[in-house]
Short mmCIF file of N, CA and C and ligand atoms in Angstrom, two decimals:
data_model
loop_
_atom_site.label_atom_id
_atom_site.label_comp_id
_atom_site.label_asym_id
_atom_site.label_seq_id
_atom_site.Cartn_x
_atom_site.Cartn_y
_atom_site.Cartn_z
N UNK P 1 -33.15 28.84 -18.03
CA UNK P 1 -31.98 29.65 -18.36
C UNK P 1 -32.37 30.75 -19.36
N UNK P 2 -31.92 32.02 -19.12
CA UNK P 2 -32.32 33.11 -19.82
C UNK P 2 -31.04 33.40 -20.83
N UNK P 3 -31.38 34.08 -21.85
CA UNK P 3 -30.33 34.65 -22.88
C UNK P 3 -30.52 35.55 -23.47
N UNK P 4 -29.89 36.21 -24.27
CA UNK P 4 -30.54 37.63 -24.85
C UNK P 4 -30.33 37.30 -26.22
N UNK P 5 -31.36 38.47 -27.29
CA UNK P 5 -31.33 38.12 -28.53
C UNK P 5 -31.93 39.60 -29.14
N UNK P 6 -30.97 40.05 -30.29
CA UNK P 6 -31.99 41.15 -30.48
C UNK P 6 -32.01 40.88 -32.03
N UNK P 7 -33.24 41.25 -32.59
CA UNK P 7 -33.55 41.36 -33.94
C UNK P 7 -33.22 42.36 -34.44
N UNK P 8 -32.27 42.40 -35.53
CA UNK P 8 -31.35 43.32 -35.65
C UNK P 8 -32.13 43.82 -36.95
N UNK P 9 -31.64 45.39 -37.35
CA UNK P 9 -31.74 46.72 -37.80
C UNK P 9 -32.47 46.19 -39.59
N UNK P 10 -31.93 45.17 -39.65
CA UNK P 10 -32.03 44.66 -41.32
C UNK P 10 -33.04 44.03 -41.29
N UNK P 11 -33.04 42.74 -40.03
CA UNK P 11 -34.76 42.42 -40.54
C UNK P 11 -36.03 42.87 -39.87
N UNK P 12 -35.49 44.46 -38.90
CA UNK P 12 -36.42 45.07 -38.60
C UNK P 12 -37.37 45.52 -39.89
N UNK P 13 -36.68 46.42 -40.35
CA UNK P 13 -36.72 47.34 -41.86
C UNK P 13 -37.69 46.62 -42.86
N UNK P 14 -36.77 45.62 -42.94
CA UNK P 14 -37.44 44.55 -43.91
C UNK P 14 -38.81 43.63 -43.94
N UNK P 15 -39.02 44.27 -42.28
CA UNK P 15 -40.53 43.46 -42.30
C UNK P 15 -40.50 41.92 -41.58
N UNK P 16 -39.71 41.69 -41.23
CA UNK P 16 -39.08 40.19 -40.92
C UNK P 16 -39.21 40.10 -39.51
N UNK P 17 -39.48 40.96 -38.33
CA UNK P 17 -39.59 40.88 -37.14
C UNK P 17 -40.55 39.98 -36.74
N UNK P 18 -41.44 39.90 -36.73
CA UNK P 18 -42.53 39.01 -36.70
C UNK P 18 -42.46 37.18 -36.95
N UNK P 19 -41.41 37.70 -38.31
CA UNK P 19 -41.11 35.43 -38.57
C UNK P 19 -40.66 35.89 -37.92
N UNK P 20 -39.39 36.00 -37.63
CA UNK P 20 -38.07 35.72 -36.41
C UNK P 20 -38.58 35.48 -35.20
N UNK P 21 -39.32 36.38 -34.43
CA UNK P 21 -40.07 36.13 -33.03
C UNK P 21 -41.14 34.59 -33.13
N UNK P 22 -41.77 34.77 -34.18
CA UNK P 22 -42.61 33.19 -34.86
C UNK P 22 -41.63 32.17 -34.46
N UNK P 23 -40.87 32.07 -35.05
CA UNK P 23 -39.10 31.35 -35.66
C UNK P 23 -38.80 30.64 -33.91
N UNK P 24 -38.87 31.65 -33.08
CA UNK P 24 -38.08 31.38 -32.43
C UNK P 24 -39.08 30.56 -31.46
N UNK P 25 -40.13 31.31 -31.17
CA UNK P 25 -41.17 30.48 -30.30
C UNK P 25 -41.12 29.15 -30.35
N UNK P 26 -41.28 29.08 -31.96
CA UNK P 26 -41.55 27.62 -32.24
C UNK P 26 -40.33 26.62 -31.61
N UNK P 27 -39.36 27.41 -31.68
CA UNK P 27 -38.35 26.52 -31.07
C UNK P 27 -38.11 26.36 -29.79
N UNK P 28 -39.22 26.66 -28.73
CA UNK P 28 -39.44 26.63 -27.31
C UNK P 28 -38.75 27.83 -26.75
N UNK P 29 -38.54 28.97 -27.50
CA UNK P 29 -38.32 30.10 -26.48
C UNK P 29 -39.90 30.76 -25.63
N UNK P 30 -39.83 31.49 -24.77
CA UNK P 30 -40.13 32.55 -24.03
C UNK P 30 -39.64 33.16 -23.89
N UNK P 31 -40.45 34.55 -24.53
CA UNK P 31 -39.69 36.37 -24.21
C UNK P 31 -40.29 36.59 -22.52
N UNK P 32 -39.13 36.95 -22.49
CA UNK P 32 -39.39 37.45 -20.66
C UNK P 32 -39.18 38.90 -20.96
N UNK P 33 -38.49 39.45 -21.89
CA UNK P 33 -38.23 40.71 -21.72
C UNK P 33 -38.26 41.17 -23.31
N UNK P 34 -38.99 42.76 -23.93
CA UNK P 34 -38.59 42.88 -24.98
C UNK P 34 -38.58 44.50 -25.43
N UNK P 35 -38.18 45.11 -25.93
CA UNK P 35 -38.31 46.46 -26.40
C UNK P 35 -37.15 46.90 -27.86
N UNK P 36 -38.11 47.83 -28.39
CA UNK P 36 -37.59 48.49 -29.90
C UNK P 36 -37.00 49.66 -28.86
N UNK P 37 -35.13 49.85 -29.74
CA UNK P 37 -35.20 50.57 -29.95
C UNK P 37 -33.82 50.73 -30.76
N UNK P 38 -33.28 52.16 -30.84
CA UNK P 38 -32.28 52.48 -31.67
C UNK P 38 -31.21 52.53 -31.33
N UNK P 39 -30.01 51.91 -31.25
CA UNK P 39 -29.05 51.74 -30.70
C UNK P 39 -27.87 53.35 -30.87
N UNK P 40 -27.52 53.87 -30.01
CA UNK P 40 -26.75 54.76 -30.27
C UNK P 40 -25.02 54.84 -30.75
N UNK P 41 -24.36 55.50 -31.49
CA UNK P 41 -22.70 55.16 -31.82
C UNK P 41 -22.47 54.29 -30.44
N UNK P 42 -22.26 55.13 -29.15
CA UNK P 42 -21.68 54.94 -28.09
C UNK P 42 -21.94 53.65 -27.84
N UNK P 43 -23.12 52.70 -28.20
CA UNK P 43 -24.06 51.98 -27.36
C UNK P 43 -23.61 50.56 -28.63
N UNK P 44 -23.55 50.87 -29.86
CA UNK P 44 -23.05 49.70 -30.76
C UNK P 44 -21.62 49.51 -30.19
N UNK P 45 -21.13 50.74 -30.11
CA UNK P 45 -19.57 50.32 -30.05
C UNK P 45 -19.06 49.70 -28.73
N UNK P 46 -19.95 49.82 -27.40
CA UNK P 46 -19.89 49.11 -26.43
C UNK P 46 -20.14 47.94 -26.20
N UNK P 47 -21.86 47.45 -26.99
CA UNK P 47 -22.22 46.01 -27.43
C UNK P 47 -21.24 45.22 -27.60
N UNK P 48 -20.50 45.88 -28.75
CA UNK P 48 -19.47 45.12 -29.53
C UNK P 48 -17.97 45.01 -29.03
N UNK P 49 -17.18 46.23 -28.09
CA UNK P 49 -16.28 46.00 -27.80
C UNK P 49 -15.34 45.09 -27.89
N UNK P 50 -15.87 43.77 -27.72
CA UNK P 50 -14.91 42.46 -28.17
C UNK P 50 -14.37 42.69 -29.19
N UNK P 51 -15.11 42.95 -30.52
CA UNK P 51 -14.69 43.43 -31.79
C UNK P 51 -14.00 44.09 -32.10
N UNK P 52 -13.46 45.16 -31.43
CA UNK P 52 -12.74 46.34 -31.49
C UNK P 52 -11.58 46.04 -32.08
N UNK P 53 -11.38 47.11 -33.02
CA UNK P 53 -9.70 46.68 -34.24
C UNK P 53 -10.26 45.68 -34.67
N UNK P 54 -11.07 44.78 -34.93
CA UNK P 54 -11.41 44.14 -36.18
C UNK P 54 -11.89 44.83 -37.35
N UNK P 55 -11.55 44.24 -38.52
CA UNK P 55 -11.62 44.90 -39.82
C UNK P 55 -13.34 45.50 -40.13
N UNK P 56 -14.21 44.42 -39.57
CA UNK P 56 -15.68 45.21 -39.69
C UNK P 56 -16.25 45.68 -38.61
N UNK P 57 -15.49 46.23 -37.76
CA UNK P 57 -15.97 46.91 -36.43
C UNK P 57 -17.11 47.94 -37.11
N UNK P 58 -16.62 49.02 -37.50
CA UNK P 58 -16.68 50.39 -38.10
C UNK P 58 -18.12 50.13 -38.46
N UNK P 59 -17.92 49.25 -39.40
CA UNK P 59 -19.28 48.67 -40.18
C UNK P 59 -20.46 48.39 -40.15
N UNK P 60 -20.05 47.37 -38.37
CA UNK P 60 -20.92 46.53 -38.01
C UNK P 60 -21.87 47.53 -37.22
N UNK P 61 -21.12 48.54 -36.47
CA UNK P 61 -21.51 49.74 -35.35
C UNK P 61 -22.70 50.43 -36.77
N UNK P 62 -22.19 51.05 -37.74
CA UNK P 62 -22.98 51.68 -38.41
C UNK P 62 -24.13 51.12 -38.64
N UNK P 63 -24.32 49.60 -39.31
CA UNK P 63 -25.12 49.34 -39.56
C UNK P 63 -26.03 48.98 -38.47
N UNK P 64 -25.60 48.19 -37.09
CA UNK P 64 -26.38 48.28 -35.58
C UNK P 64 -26.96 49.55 -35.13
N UNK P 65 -26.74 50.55 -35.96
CA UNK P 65 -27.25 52.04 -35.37
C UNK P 65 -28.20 52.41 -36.66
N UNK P 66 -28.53 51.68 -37.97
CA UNK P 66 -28.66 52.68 -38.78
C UNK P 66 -30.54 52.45 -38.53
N UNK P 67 -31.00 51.81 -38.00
CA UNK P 67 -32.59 51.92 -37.71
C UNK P 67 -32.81 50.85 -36.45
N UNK P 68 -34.37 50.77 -35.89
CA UNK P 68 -34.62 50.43 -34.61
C UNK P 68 -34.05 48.71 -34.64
N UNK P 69 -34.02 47.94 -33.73
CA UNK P 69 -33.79 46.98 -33.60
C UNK P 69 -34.47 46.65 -31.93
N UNK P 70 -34.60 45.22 -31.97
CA UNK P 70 -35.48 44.31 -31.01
C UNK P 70 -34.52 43.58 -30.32
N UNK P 71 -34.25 44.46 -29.00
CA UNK P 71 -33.36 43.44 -28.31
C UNK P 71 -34.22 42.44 -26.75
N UNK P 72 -34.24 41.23 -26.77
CA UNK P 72 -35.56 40.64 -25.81
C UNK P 72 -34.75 39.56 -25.21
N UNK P 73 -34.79 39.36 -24.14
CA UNK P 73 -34.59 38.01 -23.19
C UNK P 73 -35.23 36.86 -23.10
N UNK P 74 -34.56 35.93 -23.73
CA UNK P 74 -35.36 34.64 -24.14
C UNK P 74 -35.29 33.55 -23.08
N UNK P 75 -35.86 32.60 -23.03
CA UNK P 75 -35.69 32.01 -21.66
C UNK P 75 -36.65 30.20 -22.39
N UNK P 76 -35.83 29.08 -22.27
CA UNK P 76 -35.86 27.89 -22.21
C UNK P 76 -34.65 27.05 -21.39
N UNK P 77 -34.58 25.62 -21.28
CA UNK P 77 -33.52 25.07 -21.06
C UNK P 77 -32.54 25.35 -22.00
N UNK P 78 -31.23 25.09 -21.17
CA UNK P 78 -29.93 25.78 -22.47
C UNK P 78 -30.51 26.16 -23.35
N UNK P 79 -30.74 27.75 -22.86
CA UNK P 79 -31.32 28.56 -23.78
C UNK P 79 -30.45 29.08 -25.10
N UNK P 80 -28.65 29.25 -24.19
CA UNK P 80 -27.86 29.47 -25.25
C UNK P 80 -27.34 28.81 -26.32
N UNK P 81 -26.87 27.24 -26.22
CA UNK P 81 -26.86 26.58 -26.75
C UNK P 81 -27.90 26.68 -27.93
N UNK P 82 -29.05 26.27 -27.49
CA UNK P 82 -30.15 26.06 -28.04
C UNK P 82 -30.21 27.53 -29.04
N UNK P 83 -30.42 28.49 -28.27
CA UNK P 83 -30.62 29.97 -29.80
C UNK P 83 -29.27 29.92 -30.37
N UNK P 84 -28.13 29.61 -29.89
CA UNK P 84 -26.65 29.66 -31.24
C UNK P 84 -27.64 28.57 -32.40
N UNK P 85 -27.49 27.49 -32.15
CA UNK P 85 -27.94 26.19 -33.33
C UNK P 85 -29.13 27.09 -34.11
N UNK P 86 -30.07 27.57 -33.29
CA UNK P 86 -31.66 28.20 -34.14
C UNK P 86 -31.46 29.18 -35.12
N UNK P 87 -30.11 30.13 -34.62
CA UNK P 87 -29.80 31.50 -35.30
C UNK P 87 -29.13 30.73 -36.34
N UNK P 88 -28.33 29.66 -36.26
CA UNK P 88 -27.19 29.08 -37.92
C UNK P 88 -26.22 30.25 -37.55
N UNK P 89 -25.36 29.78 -38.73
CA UNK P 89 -23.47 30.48 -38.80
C UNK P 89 -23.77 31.63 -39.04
N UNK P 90 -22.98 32.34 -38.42
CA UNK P 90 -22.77 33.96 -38.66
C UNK P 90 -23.06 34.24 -40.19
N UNK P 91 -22.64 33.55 -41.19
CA UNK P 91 -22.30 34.32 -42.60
C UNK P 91 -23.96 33.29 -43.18
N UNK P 92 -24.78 33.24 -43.52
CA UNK P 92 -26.01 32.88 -43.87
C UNK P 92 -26.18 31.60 -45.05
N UNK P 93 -24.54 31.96 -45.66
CA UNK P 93 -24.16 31.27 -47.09
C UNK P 93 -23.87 29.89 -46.21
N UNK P 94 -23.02 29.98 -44.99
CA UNK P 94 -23.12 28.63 -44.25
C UNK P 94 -23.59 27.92 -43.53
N UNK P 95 -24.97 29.00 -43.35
CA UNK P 95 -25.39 28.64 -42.31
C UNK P 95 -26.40 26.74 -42.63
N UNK P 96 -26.54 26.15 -41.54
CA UNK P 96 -27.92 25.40 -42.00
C UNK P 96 -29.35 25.78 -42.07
N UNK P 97 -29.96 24.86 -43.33
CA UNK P 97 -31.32 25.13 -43.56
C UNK P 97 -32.36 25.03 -42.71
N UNK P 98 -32.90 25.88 -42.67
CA UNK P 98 -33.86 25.93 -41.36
C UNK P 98 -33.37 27.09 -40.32
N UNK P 99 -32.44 27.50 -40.55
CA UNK P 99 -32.13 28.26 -39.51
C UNK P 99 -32.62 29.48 -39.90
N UNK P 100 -32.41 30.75 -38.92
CA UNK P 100 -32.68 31.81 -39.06
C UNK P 100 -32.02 32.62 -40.05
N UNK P 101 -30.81 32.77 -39.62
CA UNK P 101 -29.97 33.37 -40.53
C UNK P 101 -29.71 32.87 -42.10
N UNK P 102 -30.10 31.50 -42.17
CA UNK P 102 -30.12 31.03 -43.54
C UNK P 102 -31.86 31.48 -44.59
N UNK P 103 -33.14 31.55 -43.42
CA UNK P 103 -33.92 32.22 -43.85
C UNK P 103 -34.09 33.83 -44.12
N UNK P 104 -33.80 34.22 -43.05
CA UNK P 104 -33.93 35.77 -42.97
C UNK P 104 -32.57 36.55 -43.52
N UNK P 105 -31.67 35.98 -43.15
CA UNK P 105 -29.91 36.73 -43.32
C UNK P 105 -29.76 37.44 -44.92
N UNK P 106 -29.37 38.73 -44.87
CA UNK P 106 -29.19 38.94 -45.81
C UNK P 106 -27.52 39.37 -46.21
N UNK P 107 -26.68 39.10 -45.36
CA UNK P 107 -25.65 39.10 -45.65
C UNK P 107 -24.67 38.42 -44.37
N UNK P 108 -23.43 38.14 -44.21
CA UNK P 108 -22.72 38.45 -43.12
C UNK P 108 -22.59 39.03 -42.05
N UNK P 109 -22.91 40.50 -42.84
CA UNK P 109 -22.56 41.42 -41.58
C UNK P 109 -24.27 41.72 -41.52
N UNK P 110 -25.03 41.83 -42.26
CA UNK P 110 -26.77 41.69 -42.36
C UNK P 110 -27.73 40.25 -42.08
N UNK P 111 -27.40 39.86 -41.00
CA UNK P 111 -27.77 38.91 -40.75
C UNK P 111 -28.97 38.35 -39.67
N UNK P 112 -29.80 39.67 -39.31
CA UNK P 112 -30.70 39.23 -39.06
C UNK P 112 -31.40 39.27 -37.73
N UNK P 113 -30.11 38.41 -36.86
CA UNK P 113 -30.39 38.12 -35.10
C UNK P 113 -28.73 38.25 -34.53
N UNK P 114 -29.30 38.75 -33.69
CA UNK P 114 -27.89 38.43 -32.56
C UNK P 114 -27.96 37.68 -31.57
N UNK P 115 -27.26 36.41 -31.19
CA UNK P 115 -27.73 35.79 -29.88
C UNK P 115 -26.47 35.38 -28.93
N UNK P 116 -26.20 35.65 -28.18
CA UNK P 116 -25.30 35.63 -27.14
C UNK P 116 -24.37 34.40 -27.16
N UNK P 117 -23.14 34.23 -27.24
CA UNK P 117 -22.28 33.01 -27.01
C UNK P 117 -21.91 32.29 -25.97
N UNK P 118 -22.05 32.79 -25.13
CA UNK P 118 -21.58 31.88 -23.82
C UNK P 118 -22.59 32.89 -22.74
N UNK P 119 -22.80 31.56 -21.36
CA UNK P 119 -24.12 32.26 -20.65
C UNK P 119 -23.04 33.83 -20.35
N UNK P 120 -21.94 33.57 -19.65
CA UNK P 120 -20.83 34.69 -19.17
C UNK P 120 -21.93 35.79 -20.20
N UNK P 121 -21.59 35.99 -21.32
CA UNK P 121 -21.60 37.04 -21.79
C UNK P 121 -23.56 36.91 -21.99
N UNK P 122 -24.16 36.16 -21.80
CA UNK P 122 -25.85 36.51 -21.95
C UNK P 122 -26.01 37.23 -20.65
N UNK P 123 -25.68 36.81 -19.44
CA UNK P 123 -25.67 37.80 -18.73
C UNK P 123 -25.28 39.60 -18.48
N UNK P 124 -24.10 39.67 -19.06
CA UNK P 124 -23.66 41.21 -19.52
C UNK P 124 -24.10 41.53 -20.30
N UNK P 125 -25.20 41.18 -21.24
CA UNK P 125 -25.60 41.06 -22.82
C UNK P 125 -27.29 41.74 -22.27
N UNK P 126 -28.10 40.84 -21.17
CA UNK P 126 -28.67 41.29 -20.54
C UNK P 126 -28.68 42.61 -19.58
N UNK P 127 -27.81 42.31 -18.89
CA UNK P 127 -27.84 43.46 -18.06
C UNK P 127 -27.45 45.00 -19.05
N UNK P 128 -26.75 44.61 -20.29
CA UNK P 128 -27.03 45.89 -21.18
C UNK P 128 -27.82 46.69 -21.92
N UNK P 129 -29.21 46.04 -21.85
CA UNK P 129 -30.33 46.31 -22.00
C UNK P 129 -31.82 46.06 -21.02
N UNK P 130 -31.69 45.62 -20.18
CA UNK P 130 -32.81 45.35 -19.55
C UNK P 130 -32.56 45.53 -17.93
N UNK P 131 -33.17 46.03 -17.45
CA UNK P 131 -32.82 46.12 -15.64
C UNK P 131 -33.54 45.13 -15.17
N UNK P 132 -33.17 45.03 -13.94
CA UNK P 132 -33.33 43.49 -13.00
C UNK P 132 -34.91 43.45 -12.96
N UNK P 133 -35.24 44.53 -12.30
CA UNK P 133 -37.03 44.92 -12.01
C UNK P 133 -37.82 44.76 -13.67
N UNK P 134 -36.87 44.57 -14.76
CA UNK P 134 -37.93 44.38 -16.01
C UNK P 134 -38.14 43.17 -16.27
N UNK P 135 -36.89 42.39 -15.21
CA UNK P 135 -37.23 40.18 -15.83
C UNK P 135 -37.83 40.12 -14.55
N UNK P 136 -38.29 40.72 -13.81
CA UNK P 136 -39.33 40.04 -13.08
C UNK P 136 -40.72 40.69 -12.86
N UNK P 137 -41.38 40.12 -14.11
CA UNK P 137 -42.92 40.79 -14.37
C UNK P 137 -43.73 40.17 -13.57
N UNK P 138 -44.87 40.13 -14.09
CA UNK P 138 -45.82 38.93 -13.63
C UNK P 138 -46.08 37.57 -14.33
N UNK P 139 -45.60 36.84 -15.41
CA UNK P 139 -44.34 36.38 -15.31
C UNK P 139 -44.25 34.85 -14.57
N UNK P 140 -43.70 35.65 -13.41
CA UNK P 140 -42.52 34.82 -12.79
C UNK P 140 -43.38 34.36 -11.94
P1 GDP O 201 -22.10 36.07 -34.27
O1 GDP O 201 -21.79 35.67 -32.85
O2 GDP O 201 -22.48 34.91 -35.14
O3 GDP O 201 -23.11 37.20 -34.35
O4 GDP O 201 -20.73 36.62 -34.92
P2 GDP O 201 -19.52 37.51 -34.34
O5 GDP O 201 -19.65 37.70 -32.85
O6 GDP O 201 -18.27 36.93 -34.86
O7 GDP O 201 -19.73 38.91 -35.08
C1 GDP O 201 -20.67 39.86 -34.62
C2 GDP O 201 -21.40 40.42 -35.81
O8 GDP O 201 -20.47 41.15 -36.62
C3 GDP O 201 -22.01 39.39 -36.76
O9 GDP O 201 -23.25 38.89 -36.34
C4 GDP O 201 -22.11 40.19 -38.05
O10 GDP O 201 -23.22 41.10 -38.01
C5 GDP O 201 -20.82 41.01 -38.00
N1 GDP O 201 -19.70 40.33 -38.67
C6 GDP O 201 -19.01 39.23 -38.24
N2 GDP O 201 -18.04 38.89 -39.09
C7 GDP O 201 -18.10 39.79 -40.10
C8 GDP O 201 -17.33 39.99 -41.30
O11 GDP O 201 -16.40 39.22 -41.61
N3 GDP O 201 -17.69 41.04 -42.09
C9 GDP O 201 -18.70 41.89 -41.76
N4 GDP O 201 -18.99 42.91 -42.60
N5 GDP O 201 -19.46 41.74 -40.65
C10 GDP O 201 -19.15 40.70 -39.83
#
């Protein structure tokens, strides 16, 4: 089962790309798919759409746009399941120890990784960055 995950803008910057991809291996992922790049207004605010009229929409878009970020297709059994638990709680202060976001997170809304909630949306999550002909390399 595949899922998407991108290493977001804060712990690009910060030098942190590298644990996180480490981070995650260790926890039986495979990248099937991966590329840097910079997310545009149009392109945060579409990511996010669900969000829309929430109080840190505005925020969240700015800061998803304000430098490159690593968005890659990860692939184990319940892959999603499995990367929600690895990434920890959205806010870092709750997250559990060991997790990503409790290592790397530097805030709430600076937190590190994004990883898809339900397969429904890893699929649209995928197909918003990666075309069909890029998950099937050599590979497969
Ligand atoms: P996730 O699935 O754990 O990433 O959390 P959500 O889907 O609820 O939120 C998407 C992203 O918006 C989070 O990863 C944070 O970067 C940001 N975010 C969520 N809640 C808040 C908040 O209360 N304040 C701020 N500033 N950012 C938030």
């Amino acid at each position: 089962m595949q899922t998407l995950t991108i290493i977001k803008p804060d712990a690009v910057a910060g030098g942190k790309a590298g644990k996180v991809l480490a981070h995650l291996e260790a926890a039986g992922f495979v990248v099937r798919a991966a590329r840097m790049t910079r997310l545009s207004r149009a392109q945060a605010e579409a990511f996010y759409e669900v969000h829309k009229g929430r109080p840190f929409f505005d925020s969240l878009c700015t800061f998803m746009t304000s430098g490159p970020c690593i968005p890659m297709v990860l692939e184990r059994a319940d892959a999603v399941a499995h990367l929600r638990k690895a990434i920890g709680a959205t806010d870092p202060a709750q997250a559990e120890p060991g997790t990503i976001r409790k290592l790397f997170a530097e805030s709430k809304e600076r937190n590190a990784i994004h990883a898809s909630d339900s397969e429904d949306n890893a699929k649209r999550e995928i197909g918003f960055f990666f075309a069909e002909s890029e998950l099937k390399g050599n590979w497969a």
